[in-house]
Coordinates of C-alpha atoms and ligand atoms in Angstrom, one line a residue:
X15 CA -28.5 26.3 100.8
X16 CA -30.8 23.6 101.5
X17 CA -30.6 24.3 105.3
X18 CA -31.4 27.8 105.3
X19 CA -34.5 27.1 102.7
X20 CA -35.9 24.6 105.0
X21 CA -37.9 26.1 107.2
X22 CA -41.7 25.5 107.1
X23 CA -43.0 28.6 104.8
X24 CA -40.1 28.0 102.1
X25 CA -41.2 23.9 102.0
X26 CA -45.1 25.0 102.0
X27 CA -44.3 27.3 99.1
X28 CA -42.3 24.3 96.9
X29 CA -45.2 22.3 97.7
X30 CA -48.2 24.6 96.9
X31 CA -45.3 25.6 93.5
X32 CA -45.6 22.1 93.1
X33 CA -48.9 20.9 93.6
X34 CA -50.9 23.3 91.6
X35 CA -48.1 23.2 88.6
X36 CA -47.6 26.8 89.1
X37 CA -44.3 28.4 88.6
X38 CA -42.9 30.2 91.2
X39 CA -39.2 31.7 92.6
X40 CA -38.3 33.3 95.6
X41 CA -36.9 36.7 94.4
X42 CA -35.7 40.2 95.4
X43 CA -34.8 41.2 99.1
X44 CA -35.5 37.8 100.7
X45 CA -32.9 36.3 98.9
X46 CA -30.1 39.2 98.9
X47 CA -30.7 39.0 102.8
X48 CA -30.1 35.1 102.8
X49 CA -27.2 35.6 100.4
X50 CA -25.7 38.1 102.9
X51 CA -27.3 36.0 106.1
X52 CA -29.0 38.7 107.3
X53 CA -32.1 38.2 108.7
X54 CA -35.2 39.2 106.9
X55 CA -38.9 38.4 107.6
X56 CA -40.2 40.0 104.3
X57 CA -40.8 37.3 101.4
X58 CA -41.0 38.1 98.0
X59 CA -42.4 35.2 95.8
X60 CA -42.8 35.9 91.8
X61 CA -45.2 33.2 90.0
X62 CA -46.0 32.4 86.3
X63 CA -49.7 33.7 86.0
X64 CA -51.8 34.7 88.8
X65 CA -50.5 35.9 92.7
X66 CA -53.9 35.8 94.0
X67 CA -54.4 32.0 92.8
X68 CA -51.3 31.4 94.1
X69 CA -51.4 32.8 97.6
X70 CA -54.9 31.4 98.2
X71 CA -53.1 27.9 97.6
X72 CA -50.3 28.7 100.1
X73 CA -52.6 30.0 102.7
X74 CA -55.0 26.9 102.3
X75 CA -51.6 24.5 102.6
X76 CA -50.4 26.1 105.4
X77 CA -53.6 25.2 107.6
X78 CA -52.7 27.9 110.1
X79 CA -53.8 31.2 111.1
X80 CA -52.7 33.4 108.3
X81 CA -53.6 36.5 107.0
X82 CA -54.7 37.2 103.3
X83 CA -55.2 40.6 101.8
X84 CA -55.4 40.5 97.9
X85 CA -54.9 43.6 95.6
X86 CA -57.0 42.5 92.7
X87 CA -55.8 46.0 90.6
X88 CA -52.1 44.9 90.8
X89 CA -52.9 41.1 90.6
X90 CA -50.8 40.7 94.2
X91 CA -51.6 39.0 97.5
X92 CA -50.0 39.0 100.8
X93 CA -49.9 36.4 103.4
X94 CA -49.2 37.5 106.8
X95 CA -47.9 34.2 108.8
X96 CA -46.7 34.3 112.8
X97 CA -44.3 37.4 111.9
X98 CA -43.2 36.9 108.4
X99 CA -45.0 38.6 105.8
X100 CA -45.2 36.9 102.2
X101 CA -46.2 38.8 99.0
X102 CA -47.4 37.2 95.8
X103 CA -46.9 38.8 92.2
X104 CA -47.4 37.4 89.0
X105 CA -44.0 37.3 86.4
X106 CA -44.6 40.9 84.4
X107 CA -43.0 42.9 82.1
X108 CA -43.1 46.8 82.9
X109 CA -42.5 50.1 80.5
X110 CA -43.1 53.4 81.7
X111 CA -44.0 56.7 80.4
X112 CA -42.3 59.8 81.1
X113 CA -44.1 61.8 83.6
X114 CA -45.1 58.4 85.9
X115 CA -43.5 56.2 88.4
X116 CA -46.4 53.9 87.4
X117 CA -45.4 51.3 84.5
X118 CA -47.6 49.6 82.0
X119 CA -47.7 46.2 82.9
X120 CA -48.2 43.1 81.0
X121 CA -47.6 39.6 82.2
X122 CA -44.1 38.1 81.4
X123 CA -41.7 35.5 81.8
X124 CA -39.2 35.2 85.5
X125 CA -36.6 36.8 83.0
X126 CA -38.8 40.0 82.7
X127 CA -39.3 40.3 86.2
X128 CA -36.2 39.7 86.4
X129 CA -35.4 42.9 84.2
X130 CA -37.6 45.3 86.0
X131 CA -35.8 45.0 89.4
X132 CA -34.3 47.8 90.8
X133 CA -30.6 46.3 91.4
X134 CA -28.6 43.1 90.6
X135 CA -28.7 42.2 94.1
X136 CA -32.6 42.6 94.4
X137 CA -33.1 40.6 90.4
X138 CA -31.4 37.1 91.8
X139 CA -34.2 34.3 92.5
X140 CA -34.3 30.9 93.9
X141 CA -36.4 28.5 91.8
X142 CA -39.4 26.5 94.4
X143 CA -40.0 24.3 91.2
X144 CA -39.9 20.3 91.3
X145 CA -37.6 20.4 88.2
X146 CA -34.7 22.7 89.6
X147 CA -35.8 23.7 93.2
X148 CA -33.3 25.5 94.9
X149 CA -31.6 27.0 91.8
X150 CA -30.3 30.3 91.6
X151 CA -31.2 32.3 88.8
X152 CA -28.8 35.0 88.4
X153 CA -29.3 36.8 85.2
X154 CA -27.2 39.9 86.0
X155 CA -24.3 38.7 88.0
X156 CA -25.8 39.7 91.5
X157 CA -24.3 37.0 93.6
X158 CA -20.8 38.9 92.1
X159 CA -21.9 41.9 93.1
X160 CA -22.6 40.9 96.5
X161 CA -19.8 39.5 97.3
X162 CA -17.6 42.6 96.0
X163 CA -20.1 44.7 97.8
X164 CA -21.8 46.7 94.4
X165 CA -24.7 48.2 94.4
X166 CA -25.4 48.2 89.9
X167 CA -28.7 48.3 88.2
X168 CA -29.2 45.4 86.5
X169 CA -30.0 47.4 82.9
X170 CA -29.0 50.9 81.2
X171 CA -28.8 52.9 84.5
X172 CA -30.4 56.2 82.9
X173 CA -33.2 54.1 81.6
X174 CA -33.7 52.3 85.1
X175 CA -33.6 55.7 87.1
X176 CA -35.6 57.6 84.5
X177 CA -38.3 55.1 84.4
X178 CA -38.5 55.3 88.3
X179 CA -36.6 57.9 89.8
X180 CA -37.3 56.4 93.3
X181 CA -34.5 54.2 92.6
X182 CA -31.9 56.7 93.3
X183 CA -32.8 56.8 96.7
X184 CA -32.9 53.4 97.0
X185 CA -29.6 52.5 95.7
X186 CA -28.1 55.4 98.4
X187 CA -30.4 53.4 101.0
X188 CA -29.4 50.1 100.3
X189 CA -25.6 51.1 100.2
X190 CA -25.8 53.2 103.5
X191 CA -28.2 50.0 105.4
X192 CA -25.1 47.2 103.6
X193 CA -21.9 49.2 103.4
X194 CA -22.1 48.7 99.8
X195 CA -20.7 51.2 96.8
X196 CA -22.4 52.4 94.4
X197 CA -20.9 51.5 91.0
X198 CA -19.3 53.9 89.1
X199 CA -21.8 54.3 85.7
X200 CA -24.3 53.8 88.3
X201 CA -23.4 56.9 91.0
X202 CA -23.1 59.1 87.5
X203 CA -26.2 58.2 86.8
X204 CA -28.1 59.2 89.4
X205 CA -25.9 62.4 89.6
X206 CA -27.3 63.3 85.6
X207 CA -31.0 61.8 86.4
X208 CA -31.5 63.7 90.0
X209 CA -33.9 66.5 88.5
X210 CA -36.4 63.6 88.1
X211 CA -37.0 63.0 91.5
X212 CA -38.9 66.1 91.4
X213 CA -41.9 63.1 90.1
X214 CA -41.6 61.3 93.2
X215 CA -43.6 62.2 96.4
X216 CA -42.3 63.9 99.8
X217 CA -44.0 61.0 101.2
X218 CA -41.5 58.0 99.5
X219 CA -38.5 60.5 99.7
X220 CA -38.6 60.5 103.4
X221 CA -39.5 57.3 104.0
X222 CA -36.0 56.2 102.4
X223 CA -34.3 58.9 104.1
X224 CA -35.8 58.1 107.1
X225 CA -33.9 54.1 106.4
X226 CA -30.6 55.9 105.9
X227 CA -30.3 57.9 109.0
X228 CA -31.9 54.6 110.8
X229 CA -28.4 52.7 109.4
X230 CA -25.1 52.8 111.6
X231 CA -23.4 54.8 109.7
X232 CA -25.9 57.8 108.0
X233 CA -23.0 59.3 106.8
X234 CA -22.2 57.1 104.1
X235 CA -26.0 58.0 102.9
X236 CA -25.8 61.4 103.5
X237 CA -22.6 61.8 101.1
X238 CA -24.1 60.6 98.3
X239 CA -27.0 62.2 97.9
X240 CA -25.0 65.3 98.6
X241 CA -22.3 64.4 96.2
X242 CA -25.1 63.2 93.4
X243 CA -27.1 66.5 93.8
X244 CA -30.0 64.5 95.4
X245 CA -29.9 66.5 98.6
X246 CA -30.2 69.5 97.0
X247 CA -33.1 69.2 95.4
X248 CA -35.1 67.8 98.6
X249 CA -33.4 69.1 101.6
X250 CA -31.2 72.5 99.9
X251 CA -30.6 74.0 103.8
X252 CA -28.7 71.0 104.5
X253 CA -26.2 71.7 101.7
X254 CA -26.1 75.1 102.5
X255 CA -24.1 74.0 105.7
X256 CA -21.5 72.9 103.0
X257 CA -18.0 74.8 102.6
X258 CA -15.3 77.3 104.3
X259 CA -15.8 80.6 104.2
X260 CA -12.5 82.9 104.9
X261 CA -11.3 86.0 105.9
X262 CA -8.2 87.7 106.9
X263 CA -7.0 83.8 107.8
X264 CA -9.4 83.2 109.5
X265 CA -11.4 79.8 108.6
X266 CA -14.9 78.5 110.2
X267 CA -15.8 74.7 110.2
X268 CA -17.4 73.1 107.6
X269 CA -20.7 72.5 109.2
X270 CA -21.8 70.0 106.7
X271 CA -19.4 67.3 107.3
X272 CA -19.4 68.3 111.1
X273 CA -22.9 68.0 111.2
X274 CA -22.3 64.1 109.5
X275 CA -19.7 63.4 112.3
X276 CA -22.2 64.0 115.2
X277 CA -25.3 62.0 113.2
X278 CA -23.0 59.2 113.0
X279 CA -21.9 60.1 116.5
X280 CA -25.4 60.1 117.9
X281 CA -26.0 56.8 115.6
X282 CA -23.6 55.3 117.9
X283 CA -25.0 55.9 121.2
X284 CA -28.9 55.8 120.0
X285 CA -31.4 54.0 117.6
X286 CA -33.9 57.3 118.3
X287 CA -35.3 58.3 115.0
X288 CA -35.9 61.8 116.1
X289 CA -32.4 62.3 118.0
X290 CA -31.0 61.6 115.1
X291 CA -33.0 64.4 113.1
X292 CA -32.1 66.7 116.3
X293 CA -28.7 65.5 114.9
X294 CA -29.0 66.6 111.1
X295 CA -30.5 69.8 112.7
X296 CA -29.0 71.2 115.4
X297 CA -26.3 73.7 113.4
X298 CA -29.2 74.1 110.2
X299 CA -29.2 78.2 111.1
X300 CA -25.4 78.2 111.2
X301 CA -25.4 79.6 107.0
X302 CA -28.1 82.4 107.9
X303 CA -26.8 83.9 111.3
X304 CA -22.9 83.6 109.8
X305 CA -21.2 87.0 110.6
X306 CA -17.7 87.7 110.8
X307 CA -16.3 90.2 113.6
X308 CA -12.7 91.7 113.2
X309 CA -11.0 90.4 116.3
X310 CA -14.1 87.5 117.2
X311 CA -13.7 85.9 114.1
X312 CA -16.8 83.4 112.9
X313 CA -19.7 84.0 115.1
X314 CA -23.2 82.2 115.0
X315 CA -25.1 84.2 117.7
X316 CA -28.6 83.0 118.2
X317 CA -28.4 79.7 115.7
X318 CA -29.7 77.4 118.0
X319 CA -32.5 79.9 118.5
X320 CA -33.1 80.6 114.9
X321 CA -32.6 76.6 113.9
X322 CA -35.4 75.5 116.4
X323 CA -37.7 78.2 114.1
X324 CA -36.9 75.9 111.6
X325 CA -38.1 73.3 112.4
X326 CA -41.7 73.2 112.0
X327 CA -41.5 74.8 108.5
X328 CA -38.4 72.1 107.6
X329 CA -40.9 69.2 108.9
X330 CA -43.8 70.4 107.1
X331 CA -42.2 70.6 103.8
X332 CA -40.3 67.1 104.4
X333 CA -43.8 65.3 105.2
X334 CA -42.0 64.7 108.5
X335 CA -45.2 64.7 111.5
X336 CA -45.8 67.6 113.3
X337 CA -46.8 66.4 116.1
X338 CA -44.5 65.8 119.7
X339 CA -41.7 64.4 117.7
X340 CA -41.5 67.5 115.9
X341 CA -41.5 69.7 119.0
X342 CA -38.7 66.9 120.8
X343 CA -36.5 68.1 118.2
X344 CA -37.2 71.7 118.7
X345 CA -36.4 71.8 122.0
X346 CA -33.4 69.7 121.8
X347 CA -31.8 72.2 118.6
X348 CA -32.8 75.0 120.8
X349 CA -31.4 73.5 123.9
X350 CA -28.1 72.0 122.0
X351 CA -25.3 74.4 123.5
X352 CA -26.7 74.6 126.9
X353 CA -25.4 71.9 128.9
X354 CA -21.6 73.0 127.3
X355 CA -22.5 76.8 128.0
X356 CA -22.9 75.5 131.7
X357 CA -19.4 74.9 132.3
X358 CA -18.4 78.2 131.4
X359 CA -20.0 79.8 134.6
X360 CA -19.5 79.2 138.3
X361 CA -22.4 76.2 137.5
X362 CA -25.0 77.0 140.6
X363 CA -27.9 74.8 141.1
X364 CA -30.5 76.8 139.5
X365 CA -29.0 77.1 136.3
X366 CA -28.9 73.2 136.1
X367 CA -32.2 73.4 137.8
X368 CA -33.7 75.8 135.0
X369 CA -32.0 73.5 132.0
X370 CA -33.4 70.4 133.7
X371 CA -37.0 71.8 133.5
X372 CA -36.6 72.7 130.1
X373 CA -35.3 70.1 128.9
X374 CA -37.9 67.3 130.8
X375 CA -37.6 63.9 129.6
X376 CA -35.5 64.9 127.1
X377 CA -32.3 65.5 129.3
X378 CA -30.2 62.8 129.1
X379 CA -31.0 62.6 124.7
X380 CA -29.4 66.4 124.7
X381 CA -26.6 65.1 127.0
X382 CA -26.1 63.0 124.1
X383 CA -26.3 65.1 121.2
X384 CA -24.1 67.7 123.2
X385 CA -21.6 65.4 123.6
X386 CA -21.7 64.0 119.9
X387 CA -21.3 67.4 119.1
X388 CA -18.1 67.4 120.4
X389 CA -16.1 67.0 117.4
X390 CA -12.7 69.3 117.3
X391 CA -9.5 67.6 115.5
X392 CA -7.8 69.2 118.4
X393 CA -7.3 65.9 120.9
X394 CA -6.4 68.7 123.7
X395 CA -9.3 70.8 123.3
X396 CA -11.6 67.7 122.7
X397 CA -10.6 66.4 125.8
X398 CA -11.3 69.4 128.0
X399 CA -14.9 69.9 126.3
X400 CA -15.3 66.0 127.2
X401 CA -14.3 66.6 130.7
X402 CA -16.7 69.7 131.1
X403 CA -19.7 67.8 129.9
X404 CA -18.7 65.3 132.4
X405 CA -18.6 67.8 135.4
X406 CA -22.2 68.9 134.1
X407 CA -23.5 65.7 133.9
X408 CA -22.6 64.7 137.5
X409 CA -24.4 68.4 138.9
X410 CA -27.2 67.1 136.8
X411 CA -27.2 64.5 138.6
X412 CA -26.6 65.6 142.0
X413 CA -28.9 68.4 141.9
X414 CA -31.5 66.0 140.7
X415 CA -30.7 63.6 143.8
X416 CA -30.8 66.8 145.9
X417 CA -34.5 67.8 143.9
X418 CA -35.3 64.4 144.7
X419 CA -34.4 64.2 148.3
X420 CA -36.1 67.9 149.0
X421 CA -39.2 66.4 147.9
X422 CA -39.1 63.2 149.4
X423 CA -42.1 62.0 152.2
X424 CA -41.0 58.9 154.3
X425 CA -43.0 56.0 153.6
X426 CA -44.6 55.8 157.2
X427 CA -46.9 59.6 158.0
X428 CA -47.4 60.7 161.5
X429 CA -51.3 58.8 160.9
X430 CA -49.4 55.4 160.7
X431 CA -47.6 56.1 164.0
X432 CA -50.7 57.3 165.6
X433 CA -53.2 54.6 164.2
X434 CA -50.4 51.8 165.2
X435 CA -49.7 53.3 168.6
X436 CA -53.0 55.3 170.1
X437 CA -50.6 58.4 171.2
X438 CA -51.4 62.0 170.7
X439 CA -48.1 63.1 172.2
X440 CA -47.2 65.0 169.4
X441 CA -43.4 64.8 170.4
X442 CA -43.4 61.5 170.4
X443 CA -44.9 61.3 167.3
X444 CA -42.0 63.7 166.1
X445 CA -39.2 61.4 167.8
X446 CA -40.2 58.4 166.2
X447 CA -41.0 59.8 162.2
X448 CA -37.4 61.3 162.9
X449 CA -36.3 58.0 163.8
X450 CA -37.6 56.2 160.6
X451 CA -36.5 59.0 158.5
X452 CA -33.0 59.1 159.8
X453 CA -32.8 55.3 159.5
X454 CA -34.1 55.4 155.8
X455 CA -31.6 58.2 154.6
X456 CA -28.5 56.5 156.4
X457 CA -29.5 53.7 154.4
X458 CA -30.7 51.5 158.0
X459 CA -33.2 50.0 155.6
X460 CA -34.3 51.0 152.5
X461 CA -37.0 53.5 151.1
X462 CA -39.5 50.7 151.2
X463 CA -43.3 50.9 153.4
X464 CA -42.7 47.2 155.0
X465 CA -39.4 47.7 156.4
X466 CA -40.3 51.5 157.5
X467 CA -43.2 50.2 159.4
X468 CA -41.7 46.5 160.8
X469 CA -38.3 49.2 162.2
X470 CA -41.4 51.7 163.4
X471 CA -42.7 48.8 165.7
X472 CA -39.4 48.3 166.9
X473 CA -38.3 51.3 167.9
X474 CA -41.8 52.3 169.3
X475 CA -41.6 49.1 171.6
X476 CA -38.6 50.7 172.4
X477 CA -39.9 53.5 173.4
X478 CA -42.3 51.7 175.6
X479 CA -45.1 52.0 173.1
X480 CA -47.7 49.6 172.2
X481 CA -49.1 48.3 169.1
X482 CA -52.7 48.1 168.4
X483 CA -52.7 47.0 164.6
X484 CA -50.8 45.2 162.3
X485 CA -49.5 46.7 158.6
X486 CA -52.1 44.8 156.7
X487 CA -55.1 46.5 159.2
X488 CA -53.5 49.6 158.5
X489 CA -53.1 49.7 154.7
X490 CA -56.9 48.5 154.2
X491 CA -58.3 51.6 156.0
Ligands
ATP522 P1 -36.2 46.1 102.3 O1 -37.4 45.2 102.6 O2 -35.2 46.1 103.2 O3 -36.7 47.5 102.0 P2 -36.2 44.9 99.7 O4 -35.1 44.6 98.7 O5 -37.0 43.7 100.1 O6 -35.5 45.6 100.9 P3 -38.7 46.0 99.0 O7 -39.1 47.4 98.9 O8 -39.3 45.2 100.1 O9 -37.1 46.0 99.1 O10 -39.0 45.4 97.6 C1 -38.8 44.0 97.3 C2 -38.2 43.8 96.0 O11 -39.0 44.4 95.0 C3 -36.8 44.4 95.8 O12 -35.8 43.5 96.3 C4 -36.7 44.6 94.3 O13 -36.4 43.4 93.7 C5 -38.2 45.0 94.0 N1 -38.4 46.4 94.0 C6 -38.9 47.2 95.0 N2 -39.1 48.4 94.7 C7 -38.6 48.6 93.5 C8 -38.5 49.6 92.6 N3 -38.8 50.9 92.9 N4 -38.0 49.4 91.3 C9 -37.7 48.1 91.0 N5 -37.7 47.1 91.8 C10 -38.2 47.3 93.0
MG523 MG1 -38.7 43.7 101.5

């Protein structure tokens, strides 16, 4: 372990630990990342007595630039050094009263601090002490738990979630960001505590739900809360989208689990926040436009129209912003069976013309969501959506090339001929922008001012034209 601790920050903080005779061990995510060697620029240090006295130490023995905020009410500083950031907190002891994520605190010994972490894996520490640097200190078997891939509190699970029900959503993030499972006593837990999230604020919900559908796999998130009764309480249209419905046979797609398949889809392809949430989105008006036709079968006319509705209301109450982001994923549920729907028609220009303009800068993110959202257990069928896309994707393309081409002005104007040669004859001056455009768009030379106005001179010598300025003399009028 030595290697891995001996960078410059981890030596500074042994020395300041031992120095000043103040305890101190490196504790909670720093060390589950270096367990799992995972990078991780967030240090957590945990000292007998005083942060503040502590980080002002550090930041004096560092003799850099460095960054010190203090938070005299908690008794906790933070260092910000080149691009780690490194927070001091005094050993305490925490209880906590029914109706508050806040605790009392008292100061306390490593093993308290210890005991107030949220998991095993976040409680182990790594002693900076001249007695027994480098030690772990593993009072709940976390180094077991990482290596069998657990995610356990490191006390009575009802008593740690109760006491802060943030917790839940934490152990369903960290599992989701690690590929970790919840334990057993631990899931059940948070299944018979979920009500208490109603203490915690939209704000700290979303920001771990936000982590989750940031991870690779969102899914694995995603199925937790649902199966713990989380989701329901925060997010109950999502769960709506849950279960099969039939009639007369006749079954429609679980659009819960379908909608999972094209997050983790899009997750594949993109690290866009908001594509993602276009994602969780795009089918969230499937339950209330559901209808069933004798003949048809399932429809869902208009969902895409309705869902984009929901949006803004969904946002609001989610504390998600409501600014462009927002309307991004508006247009892109609004816009999600479009590029599909083309291949259903003779596809003509305009029609890729019109969803082009609609969808702006966002084309090429719904090309993406559409084809996540290609998800039928039927190879055959999946294969002949796959291959539509594809033909839409190339008339995208061509028409924007056409688009493109339509609007395009040579580099060299009939002034630069004129200026460069003294002729009025405007059919010379026609023959010769011909030439240069002809020569540009059978690729002669390229789309490029220099070599547009070096083949100009040439072919107006030619002509038996002369020159009476150079490019330079021309560009600076
Ligand atoms: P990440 O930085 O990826 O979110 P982390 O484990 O470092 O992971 P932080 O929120 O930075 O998480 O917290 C640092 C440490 O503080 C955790 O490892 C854990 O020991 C402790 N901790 C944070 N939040 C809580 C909480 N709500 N309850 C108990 N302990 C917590
Ligand atoms: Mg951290």
């Amino acid at each position: 372990m030595s290697g891995v601790l001996s960078n410059k920050i981890i030596n500074k903080l042994k020395y300041t630990s031992q120095n000043t005779g103040q305890q101190a061990w490196l504790i909670g995510g720093y060390v589950r990342d270096l367990l799992l060697k995972r990078d991780c620029k967030d240090i957590d240090v945990v000292v007998l007595g005083s942060g503040i006295d502590f980080a002002k130490q550090f930041a004096e023995n560092l003799n850099d630039k460095v960054l010190v905020t203090y938070f005299k009410n908690f008794g906790t500083a933070q260092v910000k050094y080149r691009d780690f950031e490194i927070e001091f907190v005094g050993a305490r002891k925490e209880s906590y009263q029914r109706d508050s994520r806040k605790p009392i605190v008292e100061d306390g010994t490593l093993e308290d601090d210890q005991k107030r972490r949220d998991f095993t894996i976040n409680a182990l520490s790594i002693s900076l002490n001249a007695k027994d640097a480098e030690t772990l200190y593993d009072p709940f078997n976390g180094l077991d738990d990482l290596k069998n891939k657990i995610i356990r509190t490191p006390l009575d699970p009802d008593k740690t979630f109760s006491d802060d029900p943030l917790r839940m959503m934490r152990a369903i993030r960290f599992a989701t960001q690690l590929g970790f499972e919840i334990e057993e006593k631990t899931l059940k837990s948070i299944a018979d505590n979920k009500q208490r999230l109603e203490i915690i604020s939209g704000e700290r919900i979303i920001a771990e739900l936000n982590k989750i559908i940031l991870s690779n796999e969102p899914s694995i998130g995603f199925r937790y809360l649902f199966d713990t009764g989380l989701l329901n309480i925060f997010f109950p249209e999502m769960v709506a989208l849950q279960g099969v419905e039939w009639i007369g046979g006749k079954g429609h797609k679980d659009n819960f689990y379908h909608t999972l398949e094209v997050l983790d889809n899009v997750a594949k392809h993109s690290d866009n926040l908001w594509l993602r949430w276009a994602a969780i989105l795009h089918d969230i008006a499937k339950p209330a436009t559901k209808k069933f036709f004798e003949g048809e079968g399932w429809t869902f006319h208009g969902h895409e129209d309705k869902g984009a509705k929901m949006v803004r209301p969904l946002f609001r109450r989610l504390r998600l912003p409501l600014n462009d982001k927002m309307k991004y994923v508006e247009k892109l549920v609004f816009l999600h069976l479009r590029p599909i729907a083309l291949t259903k028609e003779t596809v003509t220009d305009s029609a890729v013309r019109r969803l082009m303009v609609e969808a702006g800068d966002a084309i090429d993110d719904l090309l993406i969501l559409c084809q996540s959202d290609i998800t039928s257990k039927n190879e055959a069928k999946k294969k002949k959506y796959l291959a539509n896309l594809e033909i839409v994707k190339q008339k995208i393309a061509d028409v924007g090339e056409k688009d493109r081409l339509r609007n395009w002005q040579p580099p060299i104007t009939g002034k630069d001929i004129i200026q460069n040669f003294k002729i009025t004859d405007p059919k010379q001056i026609g023959t010769l922008k011909n030439k240069i455009r002809e020569a540009i768009l059978e690729g002669g030379i390229a789309d490029d001012r220099n070599q547009a106005f070096e083949y100009m001179i040439k072919e107006g010598k030619a002509m038996g034209l002369k020159t009476v300025s150079s490019l330079e003399t021309t560009q600076n009028k």
